């Protein structure tokens, strides 16, 4: 196949570097994925069917080990949460926690969140999107792998309902600045702290595992909380 014929490979925001699953994580995947798991296909997900009720749905992208997601879901029983993570040990960890705590308002996909957003989530269907500590890809040549890019922000805006929120956080100063620049170029959002500003606090986000790591390294945490503007008629 010549270079011209080769299909263009999408730039991924992750590299699958999967350590071994612990016996507990493997058992959680085998036993609990059928209960909480979603395998997104080409059809749009039907949230009412998925959660067995109609409630505002919040998407959590790259939940890691899922501890922060489980904590928020427990604090907000009135909402439903769809968590998407590519790292299967993290998925296993969250499944175990959902079962231990008896949480019923979380569903989990082990997949690329960008693909799921594109193909399986309807327009104007999400009440919120959480992107806590996306992989920072600190080297300049890797910046193209960062999740927050103009095309991604447009995709996020299209999936949110009018008034829906987008909450992002990072402890990498240049990624935080990059996020603000990408937001400034979009007309789909209002920044609740004011244009070009970071949120004064973390809002309803609990501390996450990656936050603790960043703080230990002396990093400063920045939260950005946006509201989806009304679509013009
Ligand atoms: C730095 S960790 C943060 C985890 C968690 N949100 C926290 O704050 O503790 C970023 C996570 O995003 C996941 N990730 C990266 N790109 C992803 C994608 N396209 N779809 C789903 N998960 C992704 C990684 O596997 C990783 O677990």
Short mmCIF file of C-alpha atoms and ligand atoms in Angstrom, two decimals:
data_model
loop_
_atom_site.label_atom_id
_atom_site.label_comp_id
_atom_site.label_asym_id
_atom_site.label_seq_id
_atom_site.Cartn_x
_atom_site.Cartn_y
_atom_site.Cartn_z
CA UNK A 1 0.00 0.00 0.00
CA UNK A 2 1.43 3.39 -0.89
CA UNK A 3 1.42 6.17 1.66
CA UNK A 4 -1.37 7.88 -0.28
CA UNK A 5 -3.61 4.80 -0.17
CA UNK A 6 -3.04 4.13 3.55
CA UNK A 7 -6.03 5.16 5.67
CA UNK A 8 -5.25 8.16 7.82
CA UNK A 9 -4.71 7.09 11.44
CA UNK A 10 -6.42 9.23 14.01
CA UNK A 11 -4.10 10.70 16.62
CA UNK A 12 -4.88 8.96 19.89
CA UNK A 13 -4.92 10.71 23.26
CA UNK A 14 -3.65 7.53 24.94
CA UNK A 15 -1.21 4.67 24.56
CA UNK A 16 -2.38 1.27 25.73
CA UNK A 17 0.24 0.36 28.31
CA UNK A 18 -1.76 -2.12 30.22
CA UNK A 19 -0.13 -3.60 33.28
CA UNK A 20 -1.51 -6.96 34.38
CA UNK A 21 -4.98 -6.97 35.78
CA UNK A 22 -5.12 -8.10 39.39
CA UNK A 23 -7.25 -11.17 40.03
CA UNK A 24 -9.82 -8.89 41.68
CA UNK A 25 -9.94 -6.51 38.67
CA UNK A 26 -10.30 -9.45 36.24
CA UNK A 27 -13.07 -10.94 38.36
CA UNK A 28 -14.80 -7.55 38.50
CA UNK A 29 -14.67 -7.30 34.70
CA UNK A 30 -16.02 -10.84 34.27
CA UNK A 31 -18.76 -10.63 36.87
CA UNK A 32 -19.73 -6.96 37.02
CA UNK A 33 -19.23 -5.65 33.48
CA UNK A 34 -22.44 -7.38 32.34
CA UNK A 35 -24.30 -5.33 35.01
CA UNK A 36 -22.67 -1.89 34.66
CA UNK A 37 -20.87 -2.12 31.32
CA UNK A 38 -21.80 -0.57 27.99
CA UNK A 39 -20.38 -1.68 24.67
CA UNK A 40 -21.00 1.28 22.38
CA UNK A 41 -21.74 0.40 18.79
CA UNK A 42 -22.72 2.44 15.79
CA UNK A 43 -26.22 3.20 17.11
CA UNK A 44 -26.67 6.11 19.48
CA UNK A 45 -27.02 5.06 23.11
CA UNK A 46 -30.51 5.28 24.55
CA UNK A 47 -29.82 6.74 27.99
CA UNK A 48 -33.31 6.06 29.41
CA UNK A 49 -32.94 2.40 28.51
CA UNK A 50 -29.33 2.25 29.72
CA UNK A 51 -30.05 3.69 33.17
CA UNK A 52 -33.64 2.47 33.47
CA UNK A 53 -34.95 5.98 34.11
CA UNK A 54 -34.85 9.49 32.65
CA UNK A 55 -32.40 11.79 34.46
CA UNK A 56 -29.69 14.28 33.48
CA UNK A 57 -26.65 12.38 32.16
CA UNK A 58 -23.06 13.48 32.84
CA UNK A 59 -20.13 12.06 30.87
CA UNK A 60 -16.83 11.45 32.70
CA UNK A 61 -13.92 11.12 30.28
CA UNK A 62 -10.85 9.14 31.38
CA UNK A 63 -11.94 8.38 34.94
CA UNK A 64 -8.68 6.58 35.84
CA UNK A 65 -9.39 4.34 38.82
CA UNK A 66 -12.86 5.89 39.08
CA UNK A 67 -12.71 6.92 42.73
CA UNK A 68 -13.61 10.56 42.04
CA UNK A 69 -16.40 9.49 39.66
CA UNK A 70 -17.89 7.12 42.25
CA UNK A 71 -17.75 9.86 44.88
CA UNK A 72 -19.54 12.41 42.67
CA UNK A 73 -22.14 9.84 41.60
CA UNK A 74 -22.85 9.02 45.25
CA UNK A 75 -23.23 12.75 45.98
CA UNK A 76 -25.66 13.20 43.04
CA UNK A 77 -28.19 10.37 43.02
CA UNK A 78 -30.46 12.61 40.92
CA UNK A 79 -28.03 12.37 37.98
CA UNK A 80 -26.76 9.48 35.88
CA UNK A 81 -23.09 9.13 34.97
CA UNK A 82 -21.48 7.51 31.94
CA UNK A 83 -17.78 6.89 32.59
CA UNK A 84 -15.43 6.08 29.71
CA UNK A 85 -11.88 4.84 30.26
CA UNK A 86 -9.47 2.91 28.02
CA UNK A 87 -7.38 1.49 30.87
CA UNK A 88 -9.01 -1.83 31.82
CA UNK A 89 -7.47 -2.13 35.31
CA UNK A 90 -9.12 1.22 36.11
CA UNK A 91 -12.44 -0.04 34.72
CA UNK A 92 -12.16 -3.15 36.92
CA UNK A 93 -11.41 -0.97 39.94
CA UNK A 94 -14.47 1.21 39.38
CA UNK A 95 -16.76 -1.79 38.78
CA UNK A 96 -15.72 -3.24 42.13
CA UNK A 97 -16.38 0.10 43.84
CA UNK A 98 -19.83 0.48 42.24
CA UNK A 99 -20.76 -2.96 43.49
CA UNK A 100 -19.32 -2.44 46.99
CA UNK A 101 -21.16 0.87 47.38
CA UNK A 102 -24.38 -0.24 45.69
CA UNK A 103 -24.33 2.67 43.23
CA UNK A 104 -26.97 2.37 40.53
CA UNK A 105 -26.48 5.64 38.61
CA UNK A 106 -23.18 4.83 36.83
CA UNK A 107 -22.53 2.95 33.58
CA UNK A 108 -19.06 2.21 32.27
CA UNK A 109 -17.51 1.85 28.81
CA UNK A 110 -13.97 0.57 28.21
CA UNK A 111 -13.37 2.51 25.01
CA UNK A 112 -11.94 5.62 23.36
CA UNK A 113 -14.13 8.45 24.65
CA UNK A 114 -13.67 10.49 21.48
CA UNK A 115 -15.00 7.68 19.31
CA UNK A 116 -17.92 7.11 21.68
CA UNK A 117 -18.75 10.82 21.68
CA UNK A 118 -18.68 10.89 17.89
CA UNK A 119 -20.63 7.74 17.14
CA UNK A 120 -22.74 6.79 20.16
CA UNK A 121 -23.81 9.98 21.93
CA UNK A 122 -26.64 12.02 20.49
CA UNK A 123 -26.40 15.74 19.91
CA UNK A 124 -27.67 17.91 22.78
CA UNK A 125 -28.08 14.89 25.08
CA UNK A 126 -25.59 15.49 27.92
CA UNK A 127 -26.19 17.65 30.98
CA UNK A 128 -22.47 17.82 31.65
CA UNK A 129 -18.99 16.62 30.74
CA UNK A 130 -16.18 16.08 33.24
CA UNK A 131 -12.58 15.97 32.05
CA UNK A 132 -10.44 15.69 35.16
CA UNK A 133 -6.68 15.59 34.66
CA UNK A 134 -6.54 14.53 31.02
CA UNK A 135 -3.16 13.04 30.07
CA UNK A 136 -0.88 16.11 29.86
CA UNK A 137 1.43 14.96 27.05
CA UNK A 138 4.06 17.45 28.23
CA UNK A 139 6.52 17.11 25.32
CA UNK A 140 5.89 19.60 22.56
CA UNK A 141 5.93 16.95 19.83
CA UNK A 142 3.14 15.15 21.71
CA UNK A 143 0.86 18.17 22.18
CA UNK A 144 -1.28 16.98 19.26
CA UNK A 145 -2.31 14.03 21.47
CA UNK A 146 -3.92 16.29 24.07
CA UNK A 147 -7.67 15.84 24.35
CA UNK A 148 -8.51 19.53 24.43
CA UNK A 149 -8.26 20.78 20.84
CA UNK A 150 -10.64 22.99 18.84
CA UNK A 151 -12.29 19.98 17.13
CA UNK A 152 -12.82 18.22 20.46
CA UNK A 153 -14.31 21.33 22.06
CA UNK A 154 -16.72 21.60 19.14
CA UNK A 155 -17.66 17.93 19.58
CA UNK A 156 -18.21 18.49 23.32
CA UNK A 157 -20.38 21.56 22.61
CA UNK A 158 -22.49 19.58 20.14
CA UNK A 159 -23.18 16.78 22.66
CA UNK A 160 -24.16 19.13 25.53
CA UNK A 161 -27.65 20.45 26.08
CA UNK A 162 -28.07 24.23 26.18
CA UNK A 163 -26.89 25.26 29.65
CA UNK A 164 -24.92 22.00 30.10
CA UNK A 165 -21.55 22.23 31.84
CA UNK A 166 -18.02 21.33 30.83
CA UNK A 167 -15.66 20.98 33.80
CA UNK A 168 -11.97 20.51 33.03
CA UNK A 169 -9.02 20.44 35.35
CA UNK A 170 -5.27 20.07 34.98
CA UNK A 171 -2.15 20.56 37.06
CA UNK A 172 0.02 21.32 34.00
CA UNK A 173 0.30 25.11 33.65
CA UNK A 174 0.86 25.18 29.88
CA UNK A 175 -2.03 22.76 29.26
CA UNK A 176 -4.31 25.00 31.37
CA UNK A 177 -3.25 28.02 29.26
CA UNK A 178 -3.82 26.00 26.09
CA UNK A 179 -7.34 25.11 27.30
CA UNK A 180 -8.12 28.81 27.81
CA UNK A 181 -6.84 29.62 24.32
CA UNK A 182 -8.97 26.90 22.72
CA UNK A 183 -12.02 28.13 24.65
CA UNK A 184 -11.40 31.75 23.62
CA UNK A 185 -11.61 30.71 19.97
CA UNK A 186 -15.04 29.09 20.46
CA UNK A 187 -18.35 30.91 20.74
CA UNK A 188 -20.23 27.93 22.23
CA UNK A 189 -19.43 28.49 25.92
CA UNK A 190 -19.55 30.99 28.75
CA UNK A 191 -16.74 30.69 31.25
CA UNK A 192 -18.39 30.94 34.68
CA UNK A 193 -15.32 32.68 36.13
CA UNK A 194 -15.14 35.21 33.28
CA UNK A 195 -13.39 35.06 29.93
CA UNK A 196 -9.80 33.80 30.20
CA UNK A 197 -10.07 32.97 33.91
CA UNK A 198 -9.71 29.88 36.05
CA UNK A 199 -12.47 28.87 38.47
CA UNK A 200 -11.95 30.12 42.02
CA UNK A 201 -12.33 26.58 43.37
CA UNK A 202 -12.92 22.99 42.27
CA UNK A 203 -16.74 23.24 42.41
CA UNK A 204 -18.25 19.85 43.09
CA UNK A 205 -15.13 17.95 42.01
CA UNK A 206 -13.53 15.87 44.78
CA UNK A 207 -9.72 15.51 44.86
CA UNK A 208 -8.54 12.78 42.47
CA UNK A 209 -5.59 10.42 42.53
CA UNK A 210 -3.81 12.43 39.83
CA UNK A 211 -4.43 15.64 41.75
CA UNK A 212 -2.63 14.22 44.78
CA UNK A 213 0.31 13.23 42.55
CA UNK A 214 0.48 16.70 40.97
CA UNK A 215 0.36 18.48 44.32
CA UNK A 216 3.18 16.27 45.62
CA UNK A 217 5.26 17.49 42.67
CA UNK A 218 4.50 21.11 43.53
CA UNK A 219 2.07 21.65 40.62
CA UNK A 220 -0.76 24.18 40.81
CA UNK A 221 -4.25 22.90 40.01
CA UNK A 222 -6.48 24.84 37.61
CA UNK A 223 -10.19 24.17 37.16
CA UNK A 224 -12.14 25.60 34.24
CA UNK A 225 -15.93 25.45 34.39
CA UNK A 226 -17.93 26.40 31.30
CA UNK A 227 -21.61 26.59 30.47
CA UNK A 228 -22.93 25.68 27.00
CA UNK A 229 -24.57 28.73 25.45
CA UNK A 230 -28.09 28.51 24.04
CA UNK A 231 -28.11 27.44 20.43
CA UNK A 232 -29.56 30.14 18.24
CA UNK A 233 -32.99 29.22 16.88
C1 LIG B 1 -4.08 11.38 34.05
S1 LIG B 1 -5.35 10.19 34.07
C2 LIG B 1 -6.61 10.98 35.07
C3 LIG B 1 -7.59 10.00 35.67
C4 LIG B 1 -8.70 10.58 36.54
N1 LIG B 1 -9.60 11.46 35.78
C5 LIG B 1 -8.15 11.31 37.75
O1 LIG B 1 -8.21 12.54 37.78
O2 LIG B 1 -7.65 10.62 38.66
C6 LIG B 1 -6.04 10.31 32.44
C7 LIG B 1 -6.87 9.10 32.07
O3 LIG B 1 -7.50 9.32 30.81
C8 LIG B 1 -7.54 8.09 30.11
N2 LIG B 1 -7.73 8.40 28.68
C9 LIG B 1 -6.89 9.08 27.87
N3 LIG B 1 -7.42 9.22 26.65
C10 LIG B 1 -8.64 8.61 26.69
C11 LIG B 1 -9.67 8.41 25.72
N4 LIG B 1 -9.56 8.89 24.47
N5 LIG B 1 -10.77 7.73 26.09
C12 LIG B 1 -10.90 7.24 27.36
N6 LIG B 1 -9.96 7.41 28.32
C13 LIG B 1 -8.85 8.08 27.99
C14 LIG B 1 -6.22 7.43 30.46
O4 LIG B 1 -6.27 6.03 30.28
C15 LIG B 1 -6.05 7.84 31.93
O5 LIG B 1 -6.57 6.86 32.81
#
